[in-house]
Coordinates of C-alpha atoms and ligand atoms in Angstrom, one line a residue:
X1 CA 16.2 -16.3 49.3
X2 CA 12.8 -14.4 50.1
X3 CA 14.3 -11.0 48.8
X4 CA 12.8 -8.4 46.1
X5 CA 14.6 -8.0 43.2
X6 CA 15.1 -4.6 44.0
X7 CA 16.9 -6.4 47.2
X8 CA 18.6 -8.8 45.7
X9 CA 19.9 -7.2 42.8
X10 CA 19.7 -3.8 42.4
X11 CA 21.8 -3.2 39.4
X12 CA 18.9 -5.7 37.2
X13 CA 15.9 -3.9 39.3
X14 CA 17.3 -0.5 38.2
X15 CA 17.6 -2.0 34.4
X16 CA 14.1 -3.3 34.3
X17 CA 12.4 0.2 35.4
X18 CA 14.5 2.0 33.3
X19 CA 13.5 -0.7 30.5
X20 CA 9.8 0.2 31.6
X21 CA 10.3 3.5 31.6
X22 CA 11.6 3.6 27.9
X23 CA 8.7 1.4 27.0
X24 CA 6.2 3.9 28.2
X25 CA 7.7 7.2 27.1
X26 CA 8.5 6.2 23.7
X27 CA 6.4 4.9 20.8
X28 CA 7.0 1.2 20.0
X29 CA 6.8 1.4 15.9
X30 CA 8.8 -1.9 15.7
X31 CA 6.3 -4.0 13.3
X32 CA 7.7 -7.4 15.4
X33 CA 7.1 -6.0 18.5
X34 CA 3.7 -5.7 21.1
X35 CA 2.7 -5.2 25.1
X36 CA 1.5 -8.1 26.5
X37 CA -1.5 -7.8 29.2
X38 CA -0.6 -7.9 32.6
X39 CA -2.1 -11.3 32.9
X40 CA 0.7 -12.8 30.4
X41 CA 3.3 -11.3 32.5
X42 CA 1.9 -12.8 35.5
X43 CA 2.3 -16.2 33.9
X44 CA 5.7 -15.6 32.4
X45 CA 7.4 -14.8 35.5
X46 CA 5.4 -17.6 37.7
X47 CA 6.8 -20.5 39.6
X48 CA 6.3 -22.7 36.5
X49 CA 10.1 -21.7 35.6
X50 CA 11.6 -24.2 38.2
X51 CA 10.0 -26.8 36.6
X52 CA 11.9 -29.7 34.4
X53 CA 9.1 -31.2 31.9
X54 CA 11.0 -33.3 29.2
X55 CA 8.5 -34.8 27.2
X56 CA 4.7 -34.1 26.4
X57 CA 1.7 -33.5 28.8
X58 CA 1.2 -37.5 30.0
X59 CA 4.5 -38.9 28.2
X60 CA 7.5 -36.8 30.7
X61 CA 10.7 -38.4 31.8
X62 CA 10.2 -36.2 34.8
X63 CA 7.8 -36.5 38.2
X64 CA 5.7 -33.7 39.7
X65 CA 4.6 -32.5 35.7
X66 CA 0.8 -32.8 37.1
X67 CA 0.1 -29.2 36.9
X68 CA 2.5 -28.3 34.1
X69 CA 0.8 -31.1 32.1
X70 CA -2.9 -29.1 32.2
X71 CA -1.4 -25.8 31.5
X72 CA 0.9 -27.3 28.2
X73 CA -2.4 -29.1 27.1
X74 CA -4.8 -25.8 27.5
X75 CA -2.1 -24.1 25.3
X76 CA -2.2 -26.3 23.2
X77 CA -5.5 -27.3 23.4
X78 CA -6.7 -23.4 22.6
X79 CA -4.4 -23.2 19.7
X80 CA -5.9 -25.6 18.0
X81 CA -9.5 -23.9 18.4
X82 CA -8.2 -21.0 17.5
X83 CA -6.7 -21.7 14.5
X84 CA -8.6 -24.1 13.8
X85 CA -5.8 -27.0 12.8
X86 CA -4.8 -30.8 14.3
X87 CA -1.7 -30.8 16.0
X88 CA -0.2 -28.1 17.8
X89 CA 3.1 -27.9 19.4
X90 CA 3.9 -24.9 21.9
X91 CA 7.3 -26.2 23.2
X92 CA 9.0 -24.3 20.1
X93 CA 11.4 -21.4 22.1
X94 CA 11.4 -19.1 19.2
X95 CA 9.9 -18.8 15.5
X96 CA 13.8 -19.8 14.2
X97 CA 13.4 -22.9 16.5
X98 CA 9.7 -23.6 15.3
X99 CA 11.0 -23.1 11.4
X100 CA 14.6 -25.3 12.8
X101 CA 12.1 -28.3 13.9
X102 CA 10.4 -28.7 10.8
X103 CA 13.4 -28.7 8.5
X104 CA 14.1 -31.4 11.2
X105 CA 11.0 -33.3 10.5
X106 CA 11.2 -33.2 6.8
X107 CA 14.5 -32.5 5.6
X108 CA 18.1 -34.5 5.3
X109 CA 20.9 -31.9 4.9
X110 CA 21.3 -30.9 1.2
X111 CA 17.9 -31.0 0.5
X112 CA 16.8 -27.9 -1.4
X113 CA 14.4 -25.2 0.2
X114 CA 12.7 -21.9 -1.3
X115 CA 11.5 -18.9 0.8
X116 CA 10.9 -15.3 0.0
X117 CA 14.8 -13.7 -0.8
X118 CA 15.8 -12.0 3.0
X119 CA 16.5 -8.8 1.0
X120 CA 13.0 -8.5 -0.2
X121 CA 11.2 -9.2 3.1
X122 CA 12.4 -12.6 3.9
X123 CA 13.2 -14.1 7.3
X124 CA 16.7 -15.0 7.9
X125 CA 15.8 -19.1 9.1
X126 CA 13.9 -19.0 5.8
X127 CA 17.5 -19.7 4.2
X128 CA 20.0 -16.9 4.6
X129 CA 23.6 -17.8 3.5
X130 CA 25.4 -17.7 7.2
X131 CA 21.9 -18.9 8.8
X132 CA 21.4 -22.4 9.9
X133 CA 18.5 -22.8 7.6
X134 CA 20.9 -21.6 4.6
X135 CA 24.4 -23.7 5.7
X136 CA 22.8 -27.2 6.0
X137 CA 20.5 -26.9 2.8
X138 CA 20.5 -25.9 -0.9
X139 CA 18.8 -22.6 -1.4
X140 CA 16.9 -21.2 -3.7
X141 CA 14.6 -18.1 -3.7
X142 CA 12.0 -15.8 -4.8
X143 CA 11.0 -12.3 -4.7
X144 CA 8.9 -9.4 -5.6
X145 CA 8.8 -8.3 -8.6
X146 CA 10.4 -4.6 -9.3
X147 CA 8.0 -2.0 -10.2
X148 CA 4.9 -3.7 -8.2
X149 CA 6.9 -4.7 -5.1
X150 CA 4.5 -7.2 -4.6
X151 CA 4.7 -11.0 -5.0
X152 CA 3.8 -12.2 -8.6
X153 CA 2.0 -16.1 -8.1
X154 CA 2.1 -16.9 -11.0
X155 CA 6.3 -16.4 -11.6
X156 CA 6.8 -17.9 -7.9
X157 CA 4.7 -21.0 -9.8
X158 CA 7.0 -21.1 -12.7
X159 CA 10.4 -20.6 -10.1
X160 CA 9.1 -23.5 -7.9
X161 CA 8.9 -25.8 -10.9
X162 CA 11.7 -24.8 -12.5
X163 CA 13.6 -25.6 -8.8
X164 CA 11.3 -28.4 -7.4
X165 CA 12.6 -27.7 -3.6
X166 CA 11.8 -30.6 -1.1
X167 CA 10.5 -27.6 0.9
X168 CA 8.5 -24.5 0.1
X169 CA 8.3 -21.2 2.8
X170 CA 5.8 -19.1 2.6
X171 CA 5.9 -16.3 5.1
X172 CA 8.0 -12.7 5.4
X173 CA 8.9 -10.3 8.2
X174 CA 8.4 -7.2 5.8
X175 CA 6.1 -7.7 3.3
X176 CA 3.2 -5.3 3.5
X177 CA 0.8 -7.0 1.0
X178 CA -2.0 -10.5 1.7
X179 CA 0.0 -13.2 1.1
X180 CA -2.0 -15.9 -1.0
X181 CA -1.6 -19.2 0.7
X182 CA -3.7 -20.7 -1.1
X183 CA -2.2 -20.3 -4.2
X184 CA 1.1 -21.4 -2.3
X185 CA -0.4 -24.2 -1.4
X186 CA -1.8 -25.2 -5.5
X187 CA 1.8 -24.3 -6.5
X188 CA 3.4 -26.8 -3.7
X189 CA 1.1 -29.6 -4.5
X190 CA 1.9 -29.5 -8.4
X191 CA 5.3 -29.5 -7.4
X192 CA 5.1 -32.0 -5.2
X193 CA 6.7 -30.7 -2.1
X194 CA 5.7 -29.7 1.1
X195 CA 4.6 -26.3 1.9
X196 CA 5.5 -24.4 5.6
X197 CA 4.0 -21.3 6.4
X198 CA 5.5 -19.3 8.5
X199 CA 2.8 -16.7 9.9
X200 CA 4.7 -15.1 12.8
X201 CA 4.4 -11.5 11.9
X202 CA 0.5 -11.7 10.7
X203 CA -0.8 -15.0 13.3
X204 CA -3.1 -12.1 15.3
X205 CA -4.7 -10.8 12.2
X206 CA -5.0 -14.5 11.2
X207 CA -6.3 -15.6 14.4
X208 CA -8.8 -13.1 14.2
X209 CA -9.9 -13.9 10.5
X210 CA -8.6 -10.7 9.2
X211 CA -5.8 -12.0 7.2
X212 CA -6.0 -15.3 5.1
X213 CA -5.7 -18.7 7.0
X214 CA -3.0 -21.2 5.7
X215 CA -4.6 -24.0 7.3
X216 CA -6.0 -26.5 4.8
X217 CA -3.1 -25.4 2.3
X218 CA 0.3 -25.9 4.2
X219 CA 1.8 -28.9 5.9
X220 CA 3.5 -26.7 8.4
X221 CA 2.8 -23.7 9.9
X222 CA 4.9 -21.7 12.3
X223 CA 4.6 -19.0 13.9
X224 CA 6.3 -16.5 17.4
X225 CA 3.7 -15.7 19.9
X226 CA 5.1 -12.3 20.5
X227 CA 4.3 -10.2 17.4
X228 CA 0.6 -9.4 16.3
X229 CA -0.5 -12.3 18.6
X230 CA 0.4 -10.6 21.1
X231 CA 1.8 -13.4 23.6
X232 CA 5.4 -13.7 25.5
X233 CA 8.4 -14.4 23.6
X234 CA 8.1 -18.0 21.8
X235 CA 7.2 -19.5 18.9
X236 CA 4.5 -22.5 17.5
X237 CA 4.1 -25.3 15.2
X238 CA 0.9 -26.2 13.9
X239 CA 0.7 -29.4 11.6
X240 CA -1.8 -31.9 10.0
X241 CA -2.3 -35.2 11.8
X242 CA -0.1 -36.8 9.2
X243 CA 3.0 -34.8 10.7
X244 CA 2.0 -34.3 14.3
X245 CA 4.5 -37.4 15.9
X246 CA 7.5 -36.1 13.2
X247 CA 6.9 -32.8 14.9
X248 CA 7.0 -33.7 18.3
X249 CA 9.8 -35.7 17.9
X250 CA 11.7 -33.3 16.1
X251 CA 10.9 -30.3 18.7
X252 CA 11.7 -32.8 21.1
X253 CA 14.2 -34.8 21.7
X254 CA 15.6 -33.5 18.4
X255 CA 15.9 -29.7 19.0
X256 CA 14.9 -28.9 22.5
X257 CA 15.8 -30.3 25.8
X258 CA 13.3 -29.5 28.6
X259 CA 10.0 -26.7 27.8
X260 CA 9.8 -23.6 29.3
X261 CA 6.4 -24.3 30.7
X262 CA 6.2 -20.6 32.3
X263 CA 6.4 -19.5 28.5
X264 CA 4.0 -21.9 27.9
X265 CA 1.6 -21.1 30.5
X266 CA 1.9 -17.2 29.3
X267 CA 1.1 -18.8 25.8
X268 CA -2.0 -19.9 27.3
X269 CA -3.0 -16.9 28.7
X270 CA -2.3 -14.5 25.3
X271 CA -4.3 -17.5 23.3
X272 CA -7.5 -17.1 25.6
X273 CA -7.0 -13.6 25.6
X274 CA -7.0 -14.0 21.3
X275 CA -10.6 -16.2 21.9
X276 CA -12.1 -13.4 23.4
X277 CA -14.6 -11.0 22.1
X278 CA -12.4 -7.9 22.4
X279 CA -9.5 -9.6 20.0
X280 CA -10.9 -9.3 16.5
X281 CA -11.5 -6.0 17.6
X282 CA -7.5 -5.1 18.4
X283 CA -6.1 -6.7 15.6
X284 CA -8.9 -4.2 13.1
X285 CA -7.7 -1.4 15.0
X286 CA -4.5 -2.5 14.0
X287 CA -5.1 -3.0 10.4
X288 CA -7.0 0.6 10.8
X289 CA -3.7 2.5 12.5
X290 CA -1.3 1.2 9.9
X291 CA -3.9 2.3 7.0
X292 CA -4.5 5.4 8.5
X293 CA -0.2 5.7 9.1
X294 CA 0.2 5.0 5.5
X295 CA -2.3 7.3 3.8
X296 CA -0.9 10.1 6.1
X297 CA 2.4 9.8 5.2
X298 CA 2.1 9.1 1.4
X299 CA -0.3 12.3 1.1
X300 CA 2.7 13.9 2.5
X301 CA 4.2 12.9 -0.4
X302 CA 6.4 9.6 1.2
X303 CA 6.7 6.4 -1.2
X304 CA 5.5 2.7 0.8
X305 CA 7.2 0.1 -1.3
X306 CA 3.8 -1.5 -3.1
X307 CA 2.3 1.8 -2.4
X308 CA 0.3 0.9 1.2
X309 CA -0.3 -1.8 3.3
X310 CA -3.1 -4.7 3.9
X311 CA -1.6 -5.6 7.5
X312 CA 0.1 -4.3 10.5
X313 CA 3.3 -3.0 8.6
X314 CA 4.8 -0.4 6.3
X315 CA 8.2 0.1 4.4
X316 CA 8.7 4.1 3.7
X317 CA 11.4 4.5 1.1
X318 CA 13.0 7.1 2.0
X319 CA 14.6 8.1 -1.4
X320 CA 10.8 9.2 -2.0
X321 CA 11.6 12.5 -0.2
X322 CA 15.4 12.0 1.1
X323 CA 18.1 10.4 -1.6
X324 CA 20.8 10.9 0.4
X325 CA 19.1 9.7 3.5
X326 CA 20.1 6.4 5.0
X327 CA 17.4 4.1 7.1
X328 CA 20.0 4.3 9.8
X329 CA 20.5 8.1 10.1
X330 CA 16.5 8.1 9.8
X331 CA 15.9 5.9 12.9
X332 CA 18.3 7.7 15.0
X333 CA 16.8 10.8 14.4
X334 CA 13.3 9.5 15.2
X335 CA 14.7 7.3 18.5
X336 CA 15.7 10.6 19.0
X337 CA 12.5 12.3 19.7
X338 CA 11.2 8.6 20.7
X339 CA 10.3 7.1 17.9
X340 CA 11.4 4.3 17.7
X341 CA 10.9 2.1 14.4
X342 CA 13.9 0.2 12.7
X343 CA 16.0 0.8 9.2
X344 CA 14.8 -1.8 6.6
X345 CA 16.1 -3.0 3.5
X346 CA 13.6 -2.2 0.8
X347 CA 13.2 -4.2 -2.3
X348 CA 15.8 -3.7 -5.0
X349 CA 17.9 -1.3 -2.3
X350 CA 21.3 -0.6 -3.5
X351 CA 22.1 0.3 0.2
X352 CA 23.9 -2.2 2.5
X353 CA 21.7 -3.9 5.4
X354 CA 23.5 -2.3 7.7
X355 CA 22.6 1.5 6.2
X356 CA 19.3 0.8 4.0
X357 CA 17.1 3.2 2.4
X358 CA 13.9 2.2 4.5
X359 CA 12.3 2.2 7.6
X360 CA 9.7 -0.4 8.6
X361 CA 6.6 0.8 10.5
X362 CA 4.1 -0.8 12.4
X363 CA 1.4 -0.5 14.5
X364 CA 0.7 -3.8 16.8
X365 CA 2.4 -2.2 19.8
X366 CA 0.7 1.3 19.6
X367 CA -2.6 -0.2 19.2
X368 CA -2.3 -2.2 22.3
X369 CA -1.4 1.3 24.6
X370 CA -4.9 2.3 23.1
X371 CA -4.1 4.6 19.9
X372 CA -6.6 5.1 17.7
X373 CA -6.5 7.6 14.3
X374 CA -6.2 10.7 16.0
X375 CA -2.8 9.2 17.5
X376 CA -1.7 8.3 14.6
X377 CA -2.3 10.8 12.5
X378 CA 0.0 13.0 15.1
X379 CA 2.7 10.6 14.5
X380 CA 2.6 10.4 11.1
X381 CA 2.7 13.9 11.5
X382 CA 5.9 13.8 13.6
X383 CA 7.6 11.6 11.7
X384 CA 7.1 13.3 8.5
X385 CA 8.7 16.9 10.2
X386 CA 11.6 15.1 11.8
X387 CA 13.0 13.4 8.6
X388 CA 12.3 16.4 5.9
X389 CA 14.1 18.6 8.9
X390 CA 16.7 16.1 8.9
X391 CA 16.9 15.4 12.0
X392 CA 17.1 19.2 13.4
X393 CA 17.6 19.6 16.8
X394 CA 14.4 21.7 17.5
X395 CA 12.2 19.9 15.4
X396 CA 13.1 16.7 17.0
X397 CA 12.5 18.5 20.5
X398 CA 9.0 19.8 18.9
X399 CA 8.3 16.1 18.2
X400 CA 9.8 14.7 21.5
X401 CA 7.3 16.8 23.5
X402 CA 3.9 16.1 21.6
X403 CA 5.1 11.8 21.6
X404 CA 6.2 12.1 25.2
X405 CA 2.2 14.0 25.7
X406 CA 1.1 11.1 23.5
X407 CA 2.7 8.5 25.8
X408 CA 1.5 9.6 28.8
X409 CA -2.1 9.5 27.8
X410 CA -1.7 6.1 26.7
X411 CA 0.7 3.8 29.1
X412 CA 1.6 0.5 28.1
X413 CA -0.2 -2.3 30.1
X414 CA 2.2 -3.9 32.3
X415 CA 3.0 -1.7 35.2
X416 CA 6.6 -3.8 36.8
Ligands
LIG501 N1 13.3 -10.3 13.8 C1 11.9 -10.4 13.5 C2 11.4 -9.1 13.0 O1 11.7 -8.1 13.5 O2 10.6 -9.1 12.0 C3 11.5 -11.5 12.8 O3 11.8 -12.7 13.5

């Protein structure tokens, strides 16, 4: 019982350093993903994971919840400042479950919700056909509109209406442009139904004030710690008083069995990390890298869908340059020279999901090894040579060795 890993099971040591390894000699362009600090770590693999804490802090069914009652209440406690709202629940495993719990609170099966259309940048719990979200409620959706690529407020006003769902979602996991909650929130109130906001890709540049607030407009906001925020794997609700029991209630008992207060506790940690001084800073330097990867590749003559960016994330439509090119083919050949990014259905694409013309960049995770401009000028510059080679073999070795210089000048925080 008092062996090392590395002891105790060697086959799962040997996967996490090669894991590491891959991590630090590769470039993380998934938009979803981040490093957390070595601190977050710390807390996420603590002694907190033994313990059984049904309930909330001061309310569990358990005994012995003294100390995982402070650290649940901190978490929660510094979400609230943060994002400045009245109720915060941290219990939520993932965003899905977060978005799961407040179709719980609100909804009876068969009531009619409206997100952003998956294929245009939605989320898949936002009401995808095979999805929970989309088999135990009516769906209907909207999108961007073709030719802009960017959504139109006034036509989502007139969809809304037209479709009066119980529940309107606001929120995308590719959508490059500001989205306007506040005018999501107008259109929801002359509706008359409730508005979630589901911030999980943007909640850093929110946190920091770079990127609208939906507080003071939606009932429900929802978010993963893991992306922009830069936190361990989980997700958040965030209510008004009104809904705060509902919420509870619905995360747990209704959801969730017991929290996983070592998740928690690392959700602590990232959300003091996002009070600090040092945070607004990050999350400009990742508004700055993504501007400075878009206006590097589009001078090179590559099409973003809405022509840029205002956040941490790009789509490059690959047809721009390479009709006959797949997102799939294009990721392999950048994984190849470790790149590594992820094929993306772009508006309007006439590809499958499985092949897609796109690839969706971003830049949370490089900004957290330290990359600034120069960095990402380079990999622009990479990128670029690798796809309008098509994938040759000494290109992508040309590109393999100026990433793999990159990466060593810049590790990735966490050193297990
Ligand atoms: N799957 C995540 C993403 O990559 O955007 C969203 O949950």
């Amino acid at each position: 019982m008092t062996q090392t890993l590395l002891q105790a099971d060697p086959d799962i040591h040997a996967l996490i350093q090669e894991e590491h390894a891959r991590q630090n000699n590769s470039l993380g362009l998934i938009a979803s993903e981040n490093h957390v600090s070595p601190a977050v770590l710390e807390a996420l693999g603590s002694c907190l994971t033994d313990k059984y804490a049904e309930g909330y802090p001061g309310r569990r069914w358990y005994f012995g919840c003294e100390q995982v009652d402070q650290v649940e209440q901190i978490a929660i406690d510094r979400a609230k400042q943060i994002f400045g709202v009245a109720h915060a629940n941290v219990q939520p495993h993932s965003g899905a479950n977060a978005n799961t719990a407040v179709f719980l609170a609100c909804l009876k099966p068969g009531d009619k919700i409206m997100g952003m259309d998956l294929a245009h940048g939605g989320h898949l719990s936002h009401g995808m056909r095979i999805n929970f979200s989309g088999k135990y409620f009516e769906v209907a959706s909207y999108g961007v509109e073709e030719g802009s690529e960017v959504l139109d407020m006034d036509k989502i006003r007139e969809q809304v209406l037209a479709e009066r769902p119980k529940l309107l979602i606001a929120g995308a996991s590719a959508y490059p442009r500001t989205i306007d909650f506040e005018a999501f929130g107008a259109i929801a109130k002359e509706a008359g139904c409730l508005l979630m906001a589901d911030i999980a890709h943007i909640a850093g540049l929110v946190a920091a004030g770079l990127a609208p607030s939906p507080v003071g407009h939606a009932d429900f906001i929802t978010t993963t710690i893991h992306k922009t925020l830069r936190g361990p794997r989980g997700g958040m609700i965030m209510c008004t008083e009104e809904w705060a029991k509902k919420i509870d209630v619905a995360v747990f008992p209704g959801l969730q069995g017991g929290p996983l207060e070592h998740a928690i506790a690392a959700k602590a940690v990232c959300f003091k990390e996002a009070l600090s001084g040092d945070f607004k800073t990050y999350q400009q330097q990742v508004i700055d890298n993504a501007n400075t990867l878009a206006s590097e590749l589009t001078s090179r003559g590559w099409r973003l869908t809405s022509g840029g960016t205002d956040n941490h994330l790009m789509l490059l439509d690959l047809r721009s340059r390479m009709p006959e090119t797949t997102g799939d083919t294009a990721a392999n050949w950048l994984r190849d020279a470790e790149i590594v990014c992820n094929k993306n259905s772009i508006p309007f694409d006439p590809r499958p999901p499985m092949q897609t013309s796109g690839l969706r960049l971003g830049t949370p995770a490089i900004t957290s090894r330290g990359m600034g401009t120069e960095e990402v000028k380079l990999i622009a510059e990479s990128i670029d040579s690798i796809l309008t080679s098509e994938g040759n073999e000494s290109v992508i070795a040309t590109a393999k060795g100026a990433i793999g210089a990159l990466c060593a000048q810049f590790p990735i925080p966490t050193k297990q």
